Amino acid sequence: MATSQEIGAFLTKLRNDAGLKQAALAKRLEWSGPLLSRIEGGGRAISDEELDIILRGIGTSQALSALTTLRRNWSLLDAPSLTDPDSDLLWRAEEVAREVHELAERPDVRQFFERRLVRYKEELIAAAHKVRDKSYRVALLGTIGVGKSTAICRAEGLEMPSDRGMPKAVLETGSGGITICEVHVRRGPSYGVIVEPCSEEEIRRQVSEFATFLLNPSQPDEDGGGVDGGSPGISREVERAIRNMAEFKRRRAERKPDGAVSPAWDEARELAGQHKEVKDLSVEILARMALHRRDRRDIWYSDTSGQPALEWLQGMFEQINNGRHPEFGLPKRIELVIPLPILGENDIEVTLVDTQGIDDIAERADLEQHFDDSHTIAILCTVFNEAPATAVRQLLIRAKEGGVRTLKSHAAILVLPRPGDALAMKDNGVPVHSAEEGYDVKAEEVSLKLHPLGLDGLPIQFFNAAEEVPGILRHFLLQRIRAVQDEHRRELSEIIEGAEALLINYEKEQSREVMRVVARQLTTWLSNNATLTPPINRRVRDSLARAIRSAHVQTIYASVIREGEWANLDYSHQLSHGARRVAAAMAEPRLRAFQEVAVNILNDPEFADAHDLVRQTVRALSSCFDALIRKTQLVGQSVYADEMRADAEFWRACYREWGRGRGYRERVAKRNEEWFDDTEHDDSDIRVIETIAAEWSAGVASVEALLEQN
């Protein structure tokens, strides 16, 4: 049974929903006000009899049905909250799981049924956990300057009046390259900012690379020439924060009224002139940053601040994001906390994730991780004229190639037009008459471009932040969350129905005979497809090679000096994706073929008594495929990345290519190819393929075990 605190909160909600004051209910029950107050506050345990009296006193249909809910005894599944709208579905899963468990424990149950019963119990627990978990993340992904931060602030009302017409967003916005790290917006007890800081080692490395740039300001151009550029080792956002934390003053060149030019001045470069060694300069910069005083992790709004809450929140975020707050270090992640339900929803917990914009290649671990989470919706943002942007298509292609099977339910396109974009559209050469018509024409173009990926049915939403009401965006994001919830409920309901069918058919000999026939068909297919064929044209290194050849030279250099550990070009991530890509190419066609065989059987009413068996085997093989992808990802990451990281000479050779003139990108790409072609490393792909084959074979064997009719 629930705790006294949970019951008290639940009773308070039921009373409030009924429109009753606490004193009025106490009078109706003929109880003292303090007694009811202690019960609702969770400070006093309550008996079943007292609970029944209170619920009848409230008198609503919801209250009268709550006693049954409160008396439920959960043993196999985790109990949901008392206000969970899926409580009845989860209880049904609990009851079926118990029946399945009890039958599996009987000594007279044949192994064929026992294996299926055990499998059903595992499925019920896993699927119920997805339904019970009401925490969802909506991650907005896109290029820098596309408008992700503005869209989030519009959706949540995190805006303040501005004399420029458009409201001012709480999240700092601009033309891109503004936010230093990923930002999460979530509900909490008050307005506040929580910071996950970079480690001391990470800060020291960033400072060392900034110092290296100050001492060696001349950097190659985009083809390896020799012009002055930005620091290649750190992002401009991080460089800005380091400068502010160290309080380096800087003045740009300025032309005076008399025509004379006031020269530029940079205190950081002046300091660099006094120190010729990177280590010495780094120490000086770190000393100025005073990291020992920057140990604060959170800060909360107080009415005594003298500022409106949103104005305080905006100012605090801007200070922390730019390294101007003296108590906070370099942030790795920032959480903006507001005391309001995100997207206006109280029955679910939503976090809006403002990812760092794509400034070079889109294939980043911090972005692609969102496609693998069952409770995250990836919203791919794109400007109107480019929709869907190249970076968006690239992320979708990579997800498909990497074996992600949930894109249609867990991903969507958000097109962010500027004023006038939609009305500039033409339909067959004729100008459109309204923004809505322009949206329709552009939506057809987007779908057409997504058709080769098999994703032309991906949800698409248009939102003009300057002219349209935020409710449009909120509604769309909630729709996507509801779609994921419905998918989780559908999955659990299918498992419940399958388990119930097995329990009903357990004693039926006729059903057993039908299952024997179907099992033989499926077993034959599995036996003939237990061995996978290695792909001819895919290698683990391919993702890394493509990323290097498409990345900016400064991104490549930043990765080289970090021995492959650079967020924008992470060798480990690229190799892990390359391994996933090989695994998907080998195993996914077999999975789809098995699903087609299953569909044919499910469409045949003659095999109706075996349909639950067919669906269970499809789920089992699908689960094996997902596990295969995850394991291959880990193997691909470790089988190469560990060896490369340990090869100091390889990194030194790549580093020496910097500044040697044109062709830097190709020279580094060639050195990578040579490293992979070296005989000492040429068995790594074989090890990945062997892992894939072994995992698939084991998965097929586990499915065959469900079909054995012993």
Short mmCIF file of C-alpha atoms in Angstrom, two decimals, residues 90-512:
data_model
loop_
_atom_site.label_atom_id
_atom_site.label_comp_id
_atom_site.label_asym_id
_atom_site.label_seq_id
_atom_site.Cartn_x
_atom_site.Cartn_y
_atom_site.Cartn_z
CA LEU A 90 -0.51 -1.50 -15.11
CA TRP A 91 -2.66 -3.39 -12.60
CA ARG A 92 -3.90 -5.62 -15.39
CA ALA A 93 -0.25 -6.29 -16.26
CA GLU A 94 0.49 -7.07 -12.58
CA GLU A 95 -2.36 -9.57 -12.38
CA VAL A 96 -1.40 -11.33 -15.61
CA ALA A 97 2.26 -11.37 -14.57
CA ARG A 98 1.25 -13.11 -11.34
CA GLU A 99 -0.79 -15.73 -13.20
CA VAL A 100 2.08 -16.31 -15.60
CA HIS A 101 4.56 -16.61 -12.74
CA GLU A 102 2.37 -19.01 -10.78
CA LEU A 103 1.80 -21.26 -13.79
CA ALA A 104 5.51 -21.26 -14.65
CA GLU A 105 6.29 -22.40 -11.10
CA ARG A 106 4.08 -25.48 -11.35
CA PRO A 107 6.14 -28.68 -11.60
CA ASP A 108 3.84 -30.24 -14.21
CA VAL A 109 4.32 -27.43 -16.78
CA ARG A 110 6.16 -28.59 -19.87
CA GLN A 111 9.38 -26.80 -20.76
CA PHE A 112 7.93 -25.37 -23.97
CA PHE A 113 5.30 -23.45 -22.00
CA GLU A 114 7.63 -22.66 -19.13
CA ARG A 115 10.09 -20.92 -21.43
CA ARG A 116 7.31 -18.84 -22.96
CA LEU A 117 5.84 -18.01 -19.55
CA VAL A 118 9.18 -16.86 -18.20
CA ARG A 119 9.66 -14.76 -21.31
CA TYR A 120 6.20 -13.21 -20.89
CA LYS A 121 6.96 -12.28 -17.30
CA GLU A 122 10.17 -10.52 -18.38
CA GLU A 123 8.32 -8.73 -21.19
CA LEU A 124 5.54 -7.59 -18.88
CA ILE A 125 7.97 -6.14 -16.36
CA ALA A 126 10.02 -4.31 -19.01
CA ALA A 127 7.01 -2.93 -20.92
CA ALA A 128 5.24 -1.90 -17.71
CA HIS A 129 8.32 0.05 -16.65
CA LYS A 130 8.14 2.08 -19.87
CA VAL A 131 4.46 2.89 -19.27
CA ARG A 132 4.98 3.70 -15.60
CA ASP A 133 7.90 6.05 -16.27
CA LYS A 134 6.29 9.46 -16.85
CA SER A 135 9.56 11.34 -17.39
CA TYR A 136 10.02 12.49 -20.98
CA ARG A 137 12.67 14.54 -22.70
CA VAL A 138 12.06 16.65 -25.79
CA ALA A 139 15.44 17.35 -27.40
CA LEU A 140 15.65 20.10 -30.03
CA LEU A 141 18.48 19.46 -32.50
CA GLY A 142 19.63 21.70 -35.34
CA THR A 143 22.27 24.01 -36.72
CA ILE A 144 23.46 27.10 -34.86
CA GLY A 145 21.16 30.07 -35.18
CA VAL A 146 18.17 28.00 -36.31
CA GLY A 147 16.02 29.25 -33.41
CA LYS A 148 15.93 26.34 -30.92
CA SER A 149 16.37 28.54 -27.82
CA THR A 150 13.80 31.03 -29.02
CA ALA A 151 11.28 28.26 -29.71
CA ILE A 152 11.73 26.78 -26.22
CA CYS A 153 11.28 30.16 -24.56
CA ARG A 154 8.18 30.89 -26.65
CA ALA A 155 6.66 27.52 -25.78
CA GLU A 156 7.21 28.01 -22.05
CA GLY A 157 6.53 31.74 -21.78
CA LEU A 158 10.13 32.38 -20.74
CA GLU A 159 10.07 35.85 -22.27
CA MET A 160 10.13 39.46 -21.16
CA PRO A 161 8.92 42.62 -22.90
CA SER A 162 11.41 44.26 -25.22
CA ASP A 163 11.56 47.63 -26.98
CA ARG A 164 12.51 45.80 -30.20
CA GLY A 165 9.05 44.33 -30.80
CA MET A 166 9.84 40.65 -30.22
CA PRO A 167 9.94 39.63 -26.56
CA LYS A 168 13.35 38.98 -25.04
CA ALA A 169 14.04 35.29 -24.35
CA VAL A 170 15.32 34.10 -20.97
CA LEU A 171 17.77 31.83 -22.78
CA GLU A 172 20.46 33.95 -24.37
CA THR A 173 19.92 34.05 -28.12
CA GLY A 174 21.70 35.48 -31.13
CA SER A 175 22.95 34.40 -34.53
CA GLY A 176 24.40 31.18 -33.10
CA GLY A 177 27.41 30.18 -31.05
CA ILE A 178 25.84 31.66 -27.91
CA THR A 179 25.09 28.78 -25.53
CA ILE A 180 28.19 27.19 -24.04
CA CYS A 181 26.64 23.78 -23.34
CA GLU A 182 23.44 21.76 -23.44
CA VAL A 183 20.60 23.43 -21.52
CA HIS A 184 17.71 21.60 -19.84
CA VAL A 185 14.47 23.34 -18.89
CA ARG A 186 12.46 21.46 -16.28
CA ARG A 187 10.00 21.92 -13.44
CA GLY A 188 11.15 22.41 -9.88
CA PRO A 189 10.19 24.01 -6.56
CA SER A 190 11.17 27.54 -7.59
CA TYR A 191 13.00 29.54 -10.22
CA GLY A 192 16.64 28.52 -10.22
CA VAL A 193 19.74 27.49 -12.13
CA ILE A 194 21.62 24.23 -11.55
CA VAL A 195 25.04 23.74 -13.12
CA GLU A 196 26.95 20.56 -13.79
CA PRO A 197 30.50 21.90 -14.10
CA CYS A 198 33.37 20.68 -16.23
CA SER A 199 35.94 18.74 -14.27
CA GLU A 200 39.19 20.41 -13.24
CA GLU A 201 41.03 18.27 -15.79
CA GLU A 202 38.68 19.37 -18.57
CA ILE A 203 39.14 23.04 -17.64
CA ARG A 204 42.93 22.69 -17.54
CA ARG A 205 42.89 21.17 -21.02
CA GLN A 206 40.65 23.93 -22.38
CA VAL A 207 42.92 26.57 -20.85
CA SER A 208 46.03 24.84 -22.22
CA GLU A 209 44.57 24.90 -25.73
CA PHE A 210 43.58 28.55 -25.34
CA ALA A 211 47.15 29.30 -24.22
CA THR A 212 48.53 27.40 -27.21
CA PHE A 213 46.43 29.54 -29.51
CA LEU A 214 47.56 32.75 -27.85
CA LEU A 215 51.20 31.76 -28.31
CA ASN A 216 50.66 30.50 -31.88
CA PRO A 217 47.92 32.70 -33.34
CA SER A 218 48.65 32.02 -37.00
CA GLN A 219 46.49 29.11 -38.09
CA PRO A 220 45.89 27.50 -41.51
CA ASP A 221 42.87 28.47 -43.52
CA GLU A 222 40.23 25.94 -44.48
CA ASP A 223 42.61 24.14 -46.80
CA GLY A 224 45.67 24.22 -44.60
CA GLY A 225 47.14 27.55 -45.73
CA GLY A 226 48.34 30.18 -43.28
CA VAL A 227 45.91 32.87 -42.16
CA ASP A 228 44.86 33.99 -38.75
CA GLY A 229 41.76 32.25 -37.42
CA GLY A 230 39.99 31.36 -34.19
CA SER A 231 41.29 28.94 -31.62
CA PRO A 232 40.99 25.42 -33.09
CA GLY A 233 41.25 23.60 -29.76
CA ILE A 234 38.20 25.07 -28.06
CA SER A 235 34.85 26.43 -29.17
CA ARG A 236 34.27 30.16 -29.37
CA GLU A 237 31.72 29.85 -26.55
CA VAL A 238 34.32 28.28 -24.25
CA GLU A 239 36.98 30.80 -25.29
CA ARG A 240 34.57 33.63 -24.46
CA ALA A 241 33.86 32.13 -21.03
CA ILE A 242 37.57 31.62 -20.23
CA ARG A 243 38.32 35.22 -21.19
CA ASN A 244 35.51 36.46 -18.93
CA MET A 245 36.47 34.20 -16.03
CA ALA A 246 40.07 35.44 -16.28
CA GLU A 247 38.78 39.03 -16.72
CA PHE A 248 40.82 39.65 -19.86
CA LYS A 249 39.94 43.04 -21.27
CA ARG A 250 39.87 43.50 -25.01
CA ARG A 251 39.33 46.46 -27.36
CA ARG A 252 38.71 46.22 -31.07
CA ALA A 253 40.34 48.53 -33.59
CA GLU A 254 38.37 51.75 -33.96
CA ARG A 255 38.50 54.55 -36.53
CA LYS A 256 38.32 57.99 -34.96
CA PRO A 257 36.48 61.01 -36.49
CA ASP A 258 39.79 62.46 -37.69
CA GLY A 259 40.55 59.28 -39.65
CA ALA A 260 43.16 57.93 -37.24
CA VAL A 261 42.80 54.30 -36.22
CA SER A 262 42.90 53.28 -32.58
CA PRO A 263 44.66 49.89 -32.61
CA ALA A 264 43.12 46.75 -31.21
CA TRP A 265 44.27 45.67 -27.77
CA ASP A 266 43.98 42.29 -26.08
CA GLU A 267 45.09 41.78 -22.49
CA ALA A 268 45.26 38.00 -23.06
CA ARG A 269 47.80 38.47 -25.86
CA GLU A 270 49.77 40.90 -23.74
CA LEU A 271 50.02 38.23 -21.03
CA ALA A 272 51.07 35.71 -23.68
CA GLY A 273 53.89 38.05 -24.64
CA GLN A 274 55.29 37.69 -21.13
CA HIS A 275 55.27 33.87 -21.14
CA LYS A 276 56.83 31.81 -23.91
CA GLU A 277 55.79 28.37 -22.63
CA VAL A 278 52.24 26.99 -22.83
CA LYS A 279 52.49 25.54 -19.33
CA ASP A 280 53.56 28.84 -17.76
CA LEU A 281 50.87 30.80 -19.59
CA SER A 282 48.23 28.24 -18.62
CA VAL A 283 49.17 28.58 -14.96
CA GLU A 284 48.78 32.35 -15.16
CA ILE A 285 45.38 32.10 -16.83
CA LEU A 286 44.15 29.51 -14.30
CA ALA A 287 45.32 31.71 -11.44
CA ARG A 288 43.32 34.63 -12.84
CA MET A 289 40.23 32.38 -13.18
CA ALA A 290 40.30 31.65 -9.41
CA LEU A 291 38.73 28.22 -9.77
CA HIS A 292 38.94 27.58 -6.01
CA ARG A 293 36.20 30.17 -5.54
CA ARG A 294 34.04 28.83 -8.35
CA ASP A 295 32.50 25.86 -6.55
CA ARG A 296 28.83 26.78 -6.55
CA ARG A 297 26.42 24.33 -8.21
CA ASP A 298 23.00 26.01 -7.92
CA ILE A 299 21.32 29.33 -7.23
CA TRP A 300 17.64 30.10 -6.49
CA TYR A 301 15.38 33.08 -6.90
CA SER A 302 14.29 35.06 -3.87
CA ASP A 303 11.61 37.71 -3.63
CA THR A 304 14.17 39.89 -1.87
CA SER A 305 16.24 40.12 -5.08
CA GLY A 306 14.24 43.15 -6.13
CA GLN A 307 13.79 41.75 -9.66
CA PRO A 308 10.93 39.97 -11.41
CA ALA A 309 11.59 36.23 -11.49
CA LEU A 310 12.13 35.93 -15.25
CA GLU A 311 14.39 38.96 -15.35
CA TRP A 312 16.50 37.43 -12.55
CA LEU A 313 16.56 34.05 -14.34
CA GLN A 314 17.64 35.63 -17.63
CA GLY A 315 20.41 37.62 -15.99
CA MET A 316 21.68 34.67 -13.99
CA PHE A 317 21.74 32.39 -17.04
CA GLU A 318 23.59 35.00 -19.09
CA GLN A 319 26.22 35.43 -16.37
CA ILE A 320 26.82 31.70 -15.94
CA ASN A 321 26.70 30.96 -19.66
CA ASN A 322 29.37 33.57 -20.35
CA GLY A 323 31.62 32.86 -17.37
CA ARG A 324 30.80 36.17 -15.69
CA HIS A 325 29.42 34.83 -12.41
CA PRO A 326 32.27 34.74 -9.86
CA GLU A 327 30.94 31.66 -8.04
CA PHE A 328 30.36 29.32 -10.99
CA GLY A 329 32.96 27.48 -13.04
CA LEU A 330 32.86 26.38 -16.66
CA PRO A 331 29.47 24.67 -17.18
CA LYS A 332 29.12 21.25 -18.80
CA ARG A 333 25.32 21.34 -18.53
CA ILE A 334 22.93 24.02 -17.31
CA GLU A 335 19.45 23.32 -15.94
CA LEU A 336 16.89 26.10 -15.86
CA VAL A 337 14.28 25.27 -13.23
CA ILE A 338 10.84 26.89 -13.20
CA PRO A 339 7.94 26.29 -10.77
CA LEU A 340 5.45 25.53 -13.54
CA PRO A 341 4.56 22.33 -15.39
CA ILE A 342 6.51 22.11 -18.64
CA LEU A 343 4.14 22.28 -21.65
CA GLY A 344 1.38 22.84 -19.08
CA GLU A 345 1.17 19.13 -18.22
CA ASN A 346 0.88 17.94 -14.61
CA ASP A 347 0.53 14.20 -15.23
CA ILE A 348 3.94 13.84 -16.89
CA GLU A 349 7.39 15.22 -16.16
CA VAL A 350 8.84 16.92 -19.24
CA THR A 351 12.35 18.26 -19.75
CA LEU A 352 13.04 20.44 -22.78
CA VAL A 353 16.61 19.98 -24.01
CA ASP A 354 18.27 22.80 -25.92
CA THR A 355 21.20 21.00 -27.56
CA GLN A 356 24.30 22.79 -28.74
CA GLY A 357 23.89 23.90 -32.32
CA ILE A 358 25.58 22.06 -35.17
CA ASP A 359 28.47 24.24 -36.30
CA ASP A 360 30.33 21.72 -38.43
CA ILE A 361 29.52 18.02 -38.73
CA ALA A 362 26.22 16.77 -37.33
CA GLU A 363 27.53 13.34 -36.30
CA ARG A 364 28.06 14.10 -32.60
CA ALA A 365 27.58 11.76 -29.66
CA ASP A 366 25.67 14.37 -27.62
CA LEU A 367 23.08 14.61 -30.42
CA GLU A 368 22.83 11.03 -31.62
CA GLN A 369 22.38 9.61 -28.12
CA HIS A 370 18.84 11.05 -28.12
CA PHE A 371 17.72 8.61 -30.83
CA ASP A 372 18.40 5.60 -28.59
CA ASP A 373 16.36 6.63 -25.54
CA SER A 374 12.83 5.24 -25.27
CA HIS A 375 11.58 8.35 -23.42
CA THR A 376 13.22 11.02 -25.60
CA ILE A 377 11.60 12.69 -28.60
CA ALA A 378 14.12 14.10 -31.07
CA ILE A 379 12.79 17.30 -32.65
CA LEU A 380 14.92 18.08 -35.71
CA CYS A 381 14.84 21.84 -36.27
CA THR A 382 15.45 23.45 -39.64
CA VAL A 383 15.03 26.87 -41.23
CA PHE A 384 12.23 27.17 -43.76
CA ASN A 385 14.17 27.62 -46.99
CA GLU A 386 16.51 24.67 -46.32
CA ALA A 387 13.91 22.28 -44.87
CA PRO A 388 14.93 19.63 -44.22
CA ALA A 389 18.45 20.99 -43.66
CA THR A 390 21.46 18.90 -44.67
CA ALA A 391 22.37 18.36 -41.02
CA VAL A 392 18.85 17.07 -40.29
CA ARG A 393 18.95 14.61 -43.18
CA GLN A 394 22.41 13.47 -42.13
CA LEU A 395 21.24 12.74 -38.58
CA LEU A 396 18.28 10.75 -39.91
CA ILE A 397 20.46 8.81 -42.36
CA ARG A 398 22.90 7.94 -39.60
CA ALA A 399 20.09 6.84 -37.29
CA LYS A 400 18.63 4.60 -39.99
CA GLU A 401 22.02 3.15 -40.87
CA GLY A 402 22.75 2.58 -37.18
CA GLY A 403 19.70 0.39 -36.66
CA VAL A 404 17.38 2.88 -34.90
CA ARG A 405 13.86 1.49 -35.42
CA THR A 406 11.78 4.10 -33.56
CA LEU A 407 12.21 7.19 -35.75
CA LYS A 408 8.55 7.36 -36.84
CA SER A 409 7.33 7.51 -33.23
CA HIS A 410 10.28 9.23 -31.55
CA ALA A 411 11.39 11.85 -34.10
CA ALA A 412 9.78 14.80 -35.88
CA ILE A 413 10.68 17.78 -38.08
CA LEU A 414 10.17 21.31 -36.74
CA VAL A 415 10.42 23.97 -39.45
CA LEU A 416 11.09 27.44 -38.05
CA PRO A 417 10.16 30.04 -40.70
CA ARG A 418 10.89 33.75 -40.50
CA PRO A 419 8.18 36.29 -41.36
CA GLY A 420 7.44 36.21 -45.07
CA ASP A 421 9.04 32.81 -45.75
CA ALA A 422 5.76 30.95 -46.24
CA LEU A 423 4.16 33.63 -48.43
CA ALA A 424 7.20 33.56 -50.73
CA MET A 425 6.40 29.96 -51.74
CA LYS A 426 5.00 29.06 -55.14
CA ASP A 427 2.82 26.10 -56.06
CA ASN A 428 3.51 25.04 -59.67
CA GLY A 429 4.82 28.54 -60.36
CA VAL A 430 1.82 30.29 -58.81
CA PRO A 431 2.35 32.31 -55.58
CA VAL A 432 0.51 30.90 -52.56
CA HIS A 433 -2.35 32.90 -51.06
CA SER A 434 -1.67 32.27 -47.36
CA ALA A 435 0.99 31.13 -44.93
CA GLU A 436 -0.95 27.90 -44.40
CA GLU A 437 -0.83 27.14 -48.11
CA GLY A 438 2.89 27.91 -48.11
CA TYR A 439 3.35 25.49 -45.24
CA ASP A 440 1.47 22.79 -47.15
CA VAL A 441 3.67 23.21 -50.23
CA LYS A 442 6.85 23.15 -48.17
CA ALA A 443 5.61 20.09 -46.23
CA GLU A 444 5.23 18.23 -49.53
CA GLU A 445 8.80 19.17 -50.46
CA VAL A 446 10.10 17.94 -47.10
CA SER A 447 8.23 14.65 -47.40
CA LEU A 448 9.57 14.17 -50.92
CA LYS A 449 13.14 14.66 -49.71
CA LEU A 450 12.58 12.20 -46.84
CA HIS A 451 11.00 9.56 -49.08
CA PRO A 452 14.32 7.90 -50.06
CA LEU A 453 14.91 7.30 -46.34
CA GLY A 454 11.51 5.70 -45.89
CA LEU A 455 10.58 8.57 -43.56
CA ASP A 456 8.14 10.57 -45.69
CA GLY A 457 5.52 9.99 -42.98
CA LEU A 458 7.64 11.71 -40.31
CA PRO A 459 5.54 14.34 -38.45
CA ILE A 460 6.23 17.91 -39.62
CA GLN A 461 5.30 21.13 -37.81
CA PHE A 462 5.80 24.76 -38.82
CA PHE A 463 6.19 27.45 -36.18
CA ASN A 464 6.87 31.12 -36.82
CA ALA A 465 8.00 32.37 -33.40
CA ALA A 466 7.59 36.01 -34.43
CA GLU A 467 3.95 35.79 -35.51
CA GLU A 468 2.26 32.63 -34.24
CA VAL A 469 0.89 31.78 -30.82
CA PRO A 470 3.05 29.48 -28.68
CA GLY A 471 0.14 27.10 -28.16
CA ILE A 472 0.79 25.72 -31.66
CA LEU A 473 4.26 24.53 -30.69
CA ARG A 474 3.19 23.29 -27.24
CA HIS A 475 0.39 21.25 -28.79
CA PHE A 476 2.73 19.68 -31.33
CA LEU A 477 5.34 18.71 -28.73
CA LEU A 478 2.66 17.23 -26.50
CA GLN A 479 1.30 15.28 -29.47
CA ARG A 480 4.72 13.73 -29.99
CA ILE A 481 4.96 12.78 -26.31
CA ARG A 482 1.46 11.29 -26.45
CA ALA A 483 2.43 9.30 -29.53
CA VAL A 484 5.35 7.76 -27.62
CA GLN A 485 3.08 7.06 -24.64
CA ASP A 486 0.54 5.40 -26.92
CA GLU A 487 3.29 3.26 -28.45
CA HIS A 488 4.39 2.13 -24.97
CA ARG A 489 0.78 1.36 -24.01
CA ARG A 490 0.20 -0.53 -27.26
CA GLU A 491 3.30 -2.62 -26.66
CA LEU A 492 2.23 -3.47 -23.09
CA SER A 493 -1.35 -4.23 -24.14
CA GLU A 494 -0.12 -6.59 -26.87
CA ILE A 495 2.03 -8.45 -24.35
CA ILE A 496 -0.84 -8.68 -21.86
CA GLU A 497 -3.20 -10.03 -24.53
CA GLY A 498 -0.61 -12.53 -25.70
CA ALA A 499 -0.01 -13.77 -22.16
CA GLU A 500 -3.75 -14.05 -21.54
CA ALA A 501 -4.15 -16.05 -24.75
CA LEU A 502 -1.38 -18.42 -23.66
CA LEU A 503 -3.05 -18.90 -20.28
CA ILE A 504 -6.41 -19.63 -21.95
CA ASN A 505 -4.97 -22.01 -24.55
CA TYR A 506 -2.69 -23.83 -22.14
CA GLU A 507 -5.00 -26.82 -21.74
CA LYS A 508 -6.33 -26.90 -25.32
CA GLU A 509 -4.84 -29.71 -27.40
CA GLN A 510 -6.21 -28.20 -30.61
CA SER A 511 -4.34 -24.96 -29.90
CA ARG A 512 -1.20 -26.92 -29.18
#
